[in-house]
Short mmCIF file of C-alpha atoms in Angstrom, two decimals:
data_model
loop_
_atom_site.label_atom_id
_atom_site.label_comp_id
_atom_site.label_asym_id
_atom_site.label_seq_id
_atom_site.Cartn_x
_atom_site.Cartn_y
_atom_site.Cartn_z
CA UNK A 631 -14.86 -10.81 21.46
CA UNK A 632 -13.49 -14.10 21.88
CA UNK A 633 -14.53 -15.34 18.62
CA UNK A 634 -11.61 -12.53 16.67
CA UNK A 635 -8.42 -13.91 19.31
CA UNK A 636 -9.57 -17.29 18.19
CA UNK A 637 -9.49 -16.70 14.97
CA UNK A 638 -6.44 -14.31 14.69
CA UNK A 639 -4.40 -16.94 17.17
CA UNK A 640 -5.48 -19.81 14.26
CA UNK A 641 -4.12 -18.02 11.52
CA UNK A 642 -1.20 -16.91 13.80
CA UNK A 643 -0.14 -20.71 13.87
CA UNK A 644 -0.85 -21.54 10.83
CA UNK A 645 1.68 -18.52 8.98
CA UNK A 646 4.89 -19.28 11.38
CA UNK A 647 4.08 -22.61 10.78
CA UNK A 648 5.40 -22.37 6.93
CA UNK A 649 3.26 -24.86 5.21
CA UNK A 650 4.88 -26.15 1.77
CA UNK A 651 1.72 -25.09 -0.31
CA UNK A 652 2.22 -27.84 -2.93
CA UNK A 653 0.99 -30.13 -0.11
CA UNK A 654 -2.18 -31.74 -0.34
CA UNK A 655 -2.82 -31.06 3.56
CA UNK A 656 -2.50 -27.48 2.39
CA UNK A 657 -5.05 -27.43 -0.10
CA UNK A 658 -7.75 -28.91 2.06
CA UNK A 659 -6.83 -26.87 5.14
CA UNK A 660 -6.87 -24.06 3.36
CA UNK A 661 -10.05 -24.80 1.91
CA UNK A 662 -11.40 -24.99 5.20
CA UNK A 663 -9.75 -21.86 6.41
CA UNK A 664 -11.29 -19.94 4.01
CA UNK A 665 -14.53 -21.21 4.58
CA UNK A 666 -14.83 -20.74 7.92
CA UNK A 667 -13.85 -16.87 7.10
CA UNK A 668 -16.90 -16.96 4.79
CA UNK A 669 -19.29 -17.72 7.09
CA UNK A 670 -17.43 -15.94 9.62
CA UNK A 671 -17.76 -12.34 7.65
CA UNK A 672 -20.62 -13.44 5.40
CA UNK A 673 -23.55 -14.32 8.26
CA UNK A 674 -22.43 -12.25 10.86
CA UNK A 675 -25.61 -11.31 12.60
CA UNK A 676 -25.76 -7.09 13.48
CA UNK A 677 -22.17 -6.66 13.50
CA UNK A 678 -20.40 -3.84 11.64
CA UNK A 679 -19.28 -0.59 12.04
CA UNK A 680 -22.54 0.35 9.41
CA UNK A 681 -24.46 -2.54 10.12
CA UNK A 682 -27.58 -0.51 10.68
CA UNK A 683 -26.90 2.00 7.35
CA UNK A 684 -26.52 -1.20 5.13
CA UNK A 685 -29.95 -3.03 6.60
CA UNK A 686 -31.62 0.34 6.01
CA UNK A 687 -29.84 0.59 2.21
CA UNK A 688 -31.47 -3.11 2.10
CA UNK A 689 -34.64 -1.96 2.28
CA UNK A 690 -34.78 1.52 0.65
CA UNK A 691 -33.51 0.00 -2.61
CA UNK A 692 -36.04 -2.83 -2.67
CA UNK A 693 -38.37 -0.03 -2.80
CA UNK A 694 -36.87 2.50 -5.02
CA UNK A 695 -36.70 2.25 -8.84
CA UNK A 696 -32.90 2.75 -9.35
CA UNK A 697 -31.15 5.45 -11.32
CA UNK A 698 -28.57 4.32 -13.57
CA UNK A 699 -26.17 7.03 -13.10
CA UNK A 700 -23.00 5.82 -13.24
CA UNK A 701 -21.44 7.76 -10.71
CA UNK A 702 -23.72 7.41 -8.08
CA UNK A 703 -22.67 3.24 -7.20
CA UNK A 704 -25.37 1.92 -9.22
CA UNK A 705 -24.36 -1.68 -9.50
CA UNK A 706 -24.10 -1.97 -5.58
CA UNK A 707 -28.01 -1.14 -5.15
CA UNK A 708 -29.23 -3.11 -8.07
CA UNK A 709 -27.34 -6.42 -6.16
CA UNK A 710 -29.20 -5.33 -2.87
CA UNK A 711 -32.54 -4.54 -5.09
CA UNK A 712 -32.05 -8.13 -7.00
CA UNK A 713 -30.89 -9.68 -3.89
CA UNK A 714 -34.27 -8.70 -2.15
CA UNK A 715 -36.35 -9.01 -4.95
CA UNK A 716 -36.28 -12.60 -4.95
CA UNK A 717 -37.31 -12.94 -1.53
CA UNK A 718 -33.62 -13.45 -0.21
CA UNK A 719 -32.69 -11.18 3.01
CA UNK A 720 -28.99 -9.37 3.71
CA UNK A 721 -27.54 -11.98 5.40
CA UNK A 722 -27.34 -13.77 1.44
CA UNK A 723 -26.25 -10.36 0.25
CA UNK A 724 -23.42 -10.34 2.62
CA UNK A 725 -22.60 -13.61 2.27
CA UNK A 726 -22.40 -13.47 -1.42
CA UNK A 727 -19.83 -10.20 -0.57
CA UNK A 728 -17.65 -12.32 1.63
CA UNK A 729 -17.34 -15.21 -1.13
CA UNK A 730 -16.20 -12.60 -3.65
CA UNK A 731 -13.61 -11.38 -1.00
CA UNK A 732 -12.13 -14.45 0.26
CA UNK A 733 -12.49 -15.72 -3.27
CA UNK A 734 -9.89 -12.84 -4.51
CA UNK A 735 -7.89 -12.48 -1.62
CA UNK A 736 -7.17 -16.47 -2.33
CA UNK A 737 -6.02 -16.12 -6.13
CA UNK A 738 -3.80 -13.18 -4.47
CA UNK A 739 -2.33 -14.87 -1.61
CA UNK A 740 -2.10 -18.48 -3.00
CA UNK A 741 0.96 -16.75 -5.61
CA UNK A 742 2.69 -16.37 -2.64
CA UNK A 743 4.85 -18.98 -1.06
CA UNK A 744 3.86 -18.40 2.23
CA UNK A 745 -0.12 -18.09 1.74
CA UNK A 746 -1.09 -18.25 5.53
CA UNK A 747 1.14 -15.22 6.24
CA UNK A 748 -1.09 -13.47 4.12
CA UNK A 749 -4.47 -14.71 5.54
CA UNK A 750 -2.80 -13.69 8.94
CA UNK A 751 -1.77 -10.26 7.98
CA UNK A 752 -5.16 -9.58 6.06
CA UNK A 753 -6.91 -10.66 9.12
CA UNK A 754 -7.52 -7.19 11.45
CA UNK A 755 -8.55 -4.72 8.74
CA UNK A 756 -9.00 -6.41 5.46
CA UNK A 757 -11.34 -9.16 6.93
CA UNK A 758 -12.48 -7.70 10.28
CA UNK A 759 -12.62 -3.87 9.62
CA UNK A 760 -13.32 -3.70 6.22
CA UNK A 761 -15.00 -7.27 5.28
CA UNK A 762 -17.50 -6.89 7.92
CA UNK A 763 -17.74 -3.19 7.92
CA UNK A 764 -18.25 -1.85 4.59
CA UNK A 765 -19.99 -3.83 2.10
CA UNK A 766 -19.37 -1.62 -0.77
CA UNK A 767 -15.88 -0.79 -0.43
CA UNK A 768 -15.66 -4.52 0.16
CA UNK A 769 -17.15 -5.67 -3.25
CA UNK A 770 -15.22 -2.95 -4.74
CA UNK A 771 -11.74 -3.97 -3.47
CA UNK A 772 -12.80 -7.82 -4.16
CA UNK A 773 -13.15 -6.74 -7.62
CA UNK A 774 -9.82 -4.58 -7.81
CA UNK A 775 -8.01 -7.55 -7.12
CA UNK A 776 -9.15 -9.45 -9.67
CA UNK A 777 -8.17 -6.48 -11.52
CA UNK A 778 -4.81 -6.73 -10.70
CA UNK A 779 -4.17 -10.34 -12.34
CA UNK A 780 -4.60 -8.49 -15.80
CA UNK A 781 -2.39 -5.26 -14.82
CA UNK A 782 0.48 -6.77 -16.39
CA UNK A 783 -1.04 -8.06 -19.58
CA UNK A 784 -3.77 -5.51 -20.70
CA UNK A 785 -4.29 -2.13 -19.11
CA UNK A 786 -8.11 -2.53 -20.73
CA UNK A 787 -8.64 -5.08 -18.70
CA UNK A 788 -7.53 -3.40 -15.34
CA UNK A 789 -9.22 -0.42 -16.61
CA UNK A 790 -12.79 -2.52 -17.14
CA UNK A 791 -12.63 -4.12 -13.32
CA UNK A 792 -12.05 -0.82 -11.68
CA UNK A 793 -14.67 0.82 -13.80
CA UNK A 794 -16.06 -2.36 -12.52
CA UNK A 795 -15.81 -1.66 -9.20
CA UNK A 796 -16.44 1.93 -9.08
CA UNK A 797 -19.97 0.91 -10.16
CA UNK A 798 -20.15 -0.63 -6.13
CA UNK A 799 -18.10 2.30 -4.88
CA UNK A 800 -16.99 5.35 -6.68
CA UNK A 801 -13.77 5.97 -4.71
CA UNK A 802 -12.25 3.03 -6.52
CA UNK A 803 -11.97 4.70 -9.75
CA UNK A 804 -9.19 6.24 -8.15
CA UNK A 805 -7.03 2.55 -9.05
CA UNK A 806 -6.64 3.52 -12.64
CA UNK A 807 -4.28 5.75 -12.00
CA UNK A 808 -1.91 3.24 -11.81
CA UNK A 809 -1.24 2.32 -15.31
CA UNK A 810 2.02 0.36 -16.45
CA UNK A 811 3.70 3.18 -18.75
CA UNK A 812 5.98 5.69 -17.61
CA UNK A 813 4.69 9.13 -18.56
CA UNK A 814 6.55 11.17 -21.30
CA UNK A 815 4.86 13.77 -23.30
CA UNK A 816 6.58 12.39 -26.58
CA UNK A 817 5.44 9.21 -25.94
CA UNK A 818 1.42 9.22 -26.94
CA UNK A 819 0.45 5.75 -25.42
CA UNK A 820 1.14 6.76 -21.51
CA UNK A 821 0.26 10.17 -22.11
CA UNK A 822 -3.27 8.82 -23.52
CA UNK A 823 -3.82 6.49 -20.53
CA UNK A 824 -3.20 9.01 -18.29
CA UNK A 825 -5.48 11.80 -19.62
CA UNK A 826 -7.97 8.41 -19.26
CA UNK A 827 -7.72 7.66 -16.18
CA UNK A 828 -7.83 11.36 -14.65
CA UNK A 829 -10.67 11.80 -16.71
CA UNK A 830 -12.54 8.92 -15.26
CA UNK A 831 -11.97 10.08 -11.72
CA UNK A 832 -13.34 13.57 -12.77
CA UNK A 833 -16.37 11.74 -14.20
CA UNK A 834 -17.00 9.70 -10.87
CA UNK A 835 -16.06 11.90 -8.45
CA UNK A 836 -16.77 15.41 -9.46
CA UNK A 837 -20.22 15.63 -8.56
CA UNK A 838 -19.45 14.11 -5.03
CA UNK A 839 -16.48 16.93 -4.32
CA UNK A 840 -19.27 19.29 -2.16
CA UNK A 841 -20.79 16.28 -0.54
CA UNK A 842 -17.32 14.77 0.62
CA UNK A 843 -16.39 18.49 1.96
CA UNK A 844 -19.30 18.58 3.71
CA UNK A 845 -19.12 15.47 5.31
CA UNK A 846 -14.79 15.69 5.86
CA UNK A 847 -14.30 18.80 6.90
CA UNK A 848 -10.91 19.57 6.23
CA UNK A 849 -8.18 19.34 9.33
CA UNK A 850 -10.91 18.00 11.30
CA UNK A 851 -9.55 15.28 13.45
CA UNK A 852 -12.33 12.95 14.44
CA UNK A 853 -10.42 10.04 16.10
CA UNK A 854 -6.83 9.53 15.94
CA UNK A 855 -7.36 5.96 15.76
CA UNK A 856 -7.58 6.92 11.69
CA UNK A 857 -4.07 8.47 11.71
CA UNK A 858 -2.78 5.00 13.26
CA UNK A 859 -4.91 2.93 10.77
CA UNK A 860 -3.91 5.14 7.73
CA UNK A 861 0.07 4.83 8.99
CA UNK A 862 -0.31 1.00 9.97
CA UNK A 863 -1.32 0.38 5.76
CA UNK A 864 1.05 3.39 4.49
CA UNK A 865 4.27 2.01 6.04
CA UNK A 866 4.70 -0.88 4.28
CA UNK A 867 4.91 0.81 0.84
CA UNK A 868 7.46 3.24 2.39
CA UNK A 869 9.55 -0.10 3.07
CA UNK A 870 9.72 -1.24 -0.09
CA UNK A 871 10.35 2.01 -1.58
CA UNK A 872 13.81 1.79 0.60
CA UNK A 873 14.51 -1.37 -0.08
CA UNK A 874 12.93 -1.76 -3.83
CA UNK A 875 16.56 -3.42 -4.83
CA UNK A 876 15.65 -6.56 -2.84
CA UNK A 877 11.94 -6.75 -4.19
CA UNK A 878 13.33 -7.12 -8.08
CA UNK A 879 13.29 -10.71 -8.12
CA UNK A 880 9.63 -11.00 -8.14
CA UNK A 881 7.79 -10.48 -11.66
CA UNK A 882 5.60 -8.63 -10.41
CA UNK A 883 8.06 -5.70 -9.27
CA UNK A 884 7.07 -2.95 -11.73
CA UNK A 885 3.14 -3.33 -10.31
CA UNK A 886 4.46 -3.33 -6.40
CA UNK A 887 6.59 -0.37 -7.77
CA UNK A 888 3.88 1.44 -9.67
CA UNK A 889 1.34 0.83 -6.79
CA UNK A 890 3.83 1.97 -4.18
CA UNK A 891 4.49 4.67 -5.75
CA UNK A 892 0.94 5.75 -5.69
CA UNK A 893 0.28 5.25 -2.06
CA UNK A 894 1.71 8.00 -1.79
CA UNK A 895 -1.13 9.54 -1.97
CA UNK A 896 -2.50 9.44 1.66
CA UNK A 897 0.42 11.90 2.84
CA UNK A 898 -1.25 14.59 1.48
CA UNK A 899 -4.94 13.27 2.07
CA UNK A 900 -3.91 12.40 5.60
CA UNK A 901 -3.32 16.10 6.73
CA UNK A 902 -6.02 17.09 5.47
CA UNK A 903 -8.78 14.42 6.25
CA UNK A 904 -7.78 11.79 8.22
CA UNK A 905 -11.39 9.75 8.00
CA UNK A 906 -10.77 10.37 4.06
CA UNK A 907 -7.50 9.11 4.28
CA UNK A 908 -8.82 5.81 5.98
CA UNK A 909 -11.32 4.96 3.04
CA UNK A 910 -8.81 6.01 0.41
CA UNK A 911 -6.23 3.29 2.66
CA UNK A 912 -8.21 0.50 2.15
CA UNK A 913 -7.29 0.07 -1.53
CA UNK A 914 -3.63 -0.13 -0.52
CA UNK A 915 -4.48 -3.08 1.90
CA UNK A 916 -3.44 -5.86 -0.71
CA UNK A 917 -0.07 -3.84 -1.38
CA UNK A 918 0.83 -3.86 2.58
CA UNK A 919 0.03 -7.84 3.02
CA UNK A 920 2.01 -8.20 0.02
CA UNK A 921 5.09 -6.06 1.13
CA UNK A 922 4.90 -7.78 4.44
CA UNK A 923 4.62 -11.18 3.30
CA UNK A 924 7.86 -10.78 1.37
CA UNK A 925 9.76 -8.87 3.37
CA UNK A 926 11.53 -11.41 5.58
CA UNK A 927 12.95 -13.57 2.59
CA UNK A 928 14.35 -10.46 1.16
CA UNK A 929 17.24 -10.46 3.66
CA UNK A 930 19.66 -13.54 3.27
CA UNK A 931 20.99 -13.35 7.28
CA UNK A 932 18.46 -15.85 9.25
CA UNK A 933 18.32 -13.80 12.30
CA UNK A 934 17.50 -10.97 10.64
CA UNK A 935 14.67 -13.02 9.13
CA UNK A 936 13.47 -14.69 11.96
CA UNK A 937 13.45 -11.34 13.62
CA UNK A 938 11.40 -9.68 10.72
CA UNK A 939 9.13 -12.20 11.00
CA UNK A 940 8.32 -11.83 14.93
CA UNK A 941 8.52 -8.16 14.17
CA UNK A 942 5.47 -8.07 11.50
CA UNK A 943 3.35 -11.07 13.43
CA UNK A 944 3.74 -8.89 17.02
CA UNK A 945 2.31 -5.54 15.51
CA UNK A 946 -0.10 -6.95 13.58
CA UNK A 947 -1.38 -8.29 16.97
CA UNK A 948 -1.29 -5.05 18.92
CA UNK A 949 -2.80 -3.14 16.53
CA UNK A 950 -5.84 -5.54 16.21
CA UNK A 951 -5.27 -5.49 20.28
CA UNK A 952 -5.53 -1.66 19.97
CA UNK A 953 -8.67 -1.68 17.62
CA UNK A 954 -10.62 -4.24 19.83
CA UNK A 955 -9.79 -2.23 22.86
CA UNK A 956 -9.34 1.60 21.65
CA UNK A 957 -11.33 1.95 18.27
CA UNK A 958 -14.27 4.65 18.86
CA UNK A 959 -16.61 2.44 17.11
CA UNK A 960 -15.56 -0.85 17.95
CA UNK A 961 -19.08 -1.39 19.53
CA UNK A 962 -20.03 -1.84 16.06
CA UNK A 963 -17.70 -5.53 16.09
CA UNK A 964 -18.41 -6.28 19.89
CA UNK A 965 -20.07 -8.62 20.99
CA UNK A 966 -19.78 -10.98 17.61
CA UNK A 967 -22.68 -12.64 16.50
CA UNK A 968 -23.44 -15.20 14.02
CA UNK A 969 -26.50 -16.06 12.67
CA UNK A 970 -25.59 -19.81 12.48
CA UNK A 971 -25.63 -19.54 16.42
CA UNK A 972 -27.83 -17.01 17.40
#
């Protein structure tokens, strides 16, 4: 348990510490920062909240011939069947999974000026919940994010990573609802890209609706611990739809706008299935860290920036306090282990 205060008290220092990323001491300790996250999520040894369903997926797919349905996450078993098949074990498979992440995470963070504020604020449940968690939902949010560098310029483009990354997990194709045209029924283009995109979810998901009922029965409250998680990612969006004005200086405002917007989204899921609602959350992850990075330097008074600032750093600390502590499966984290030291 150590191991995560470590860590999180590390990258606590290193985002109030304000590091002028143009600095060459930056680039090389950030380098080193991330790979210490790496092998920190990528050869943990046993430790995940589906640790044992993902060693079992390891070996069922190195013995099955795979279907190539597209809406049944084909891509993510062919990487475990290759992965396997060439006498490589999980611990390469997650590894590989953790590049990808930190890899994306680091073209999203590094447009930032304060980078480290990022790293800090992905730490509890971008890295640590979900990063060492769930493998596919990882891969598939590593690849969203990539998607998002090409949001602004081609739609295709977007449109061909989250395909992409539906292909590892189908709840992802649920990201291409966010186009970049504002929907009028006499204007063709937005209209088209809409139809698209709900069409694409039906196509994914629509064979899955019975399964997902059956396994979140709706208003079934497993563990409220999903209602704080869900609200923890969900507030920041709410933010910066009350305070949008301030957020217009960055080019990027439509997509933060757009994205927002779409969060939405887990109100409605939330009442009904919290444990849905949490998955569904996890694509909204890079929104939050990006909402909370920038918040501070939206406000011109420096005490109401400092205080901002202490604010966002303190609750991101108790509620990776309250998930070490309180989570029902936090077993699945505790004790860390790392094959490197076992």
């Amino acid at each position: 348990m150590i191991i995560y205060f470590v860590l999180l008290f590390l990258l606590f220092l290193l985002s109030i510490w304000h590091l002028d990323k143009n600095n060459l001491f930056f680039k090389i300790l950030w380098f080193l920062i991330v790979l210490l996250l790496v092998l920190f999520i990528g050869l943990r040894y046993q430790v995940g909240g589906d640790w044992v369903t993902y060693n079992i997926f390891f070996k069922n797919y190195l013995e099955q011939d795979i279907n190539f349905n597209l809406s049944t996450e084909p891509f993510f078993k062919l990487f475990y069947k290759y992965i396997g098949s060439i006498g490589l074990n999980i611990y390469i498979a997650n590894l590989i999974s953790a590049i990808l992440l930190m890899t994306s995470l680091s073209l999203l963070l590094l447009k930032e000026k304060y980078p480290f504020t990022g790293l800090f604020l992905s730490f509890p449940v971008l890295l640590v919940i979900v990063g060492m968690g769930f493998n596919r939902q990882s891969i598939a949010l590593s690849i969203i994010i990539f998607g998002f560098l090409f949001w602004k310029r081609s739609f295709l483009r977007y449109s061909f990573f989250i395909i992409l990354a539906s292909l590892f997990h189908k709840s992802a194709i649920l990201m291409v609802l966010i186009n970049r045209f504002n929907l009028k029924f006499i204007n063709i283009l937005p209209l088209i890209t809409t139809m698209f995109g709900i069409f694409l979810v039906f196509f994914f998901l629509s064979n899955h609706i019975n399964n997902i009922i059956k396994g979140y029965p709706l208003f079934e409250i497993k563990s409220y611990f999903s209602y704080i998680r869900v609200i923890y990612i969900l507030l920041p969006s709410l933010i910066f739809l009350i305070y949008k004005k301030n957020f217009h200086i960055y080019s990027d405002y439509l997509f933060i706008s757009k994205y927002s917007t779409f969060s939405l989204i887990l109100i409605p899921v939330l009442i009904l299935n919290a444990d849905i609602a949490t998955r569904l959350s996890f694509y909204f992850l890079p929104l939050s860290i990006i909402i909370l990075s920038r918040l501070p330097m939206m406000f011109n008074n420096l005490n109401m920036r400092i205080s901002l600032i202490i604010i966002i750093h303190i609750l991101t600390i108790c509620y990776f306090i309250f998930f070490i502590f309180y989570a029902n499966n936090v077993n699945g984290w505790v004790p860390y282990n790392n094959i490197l030291i076992k």
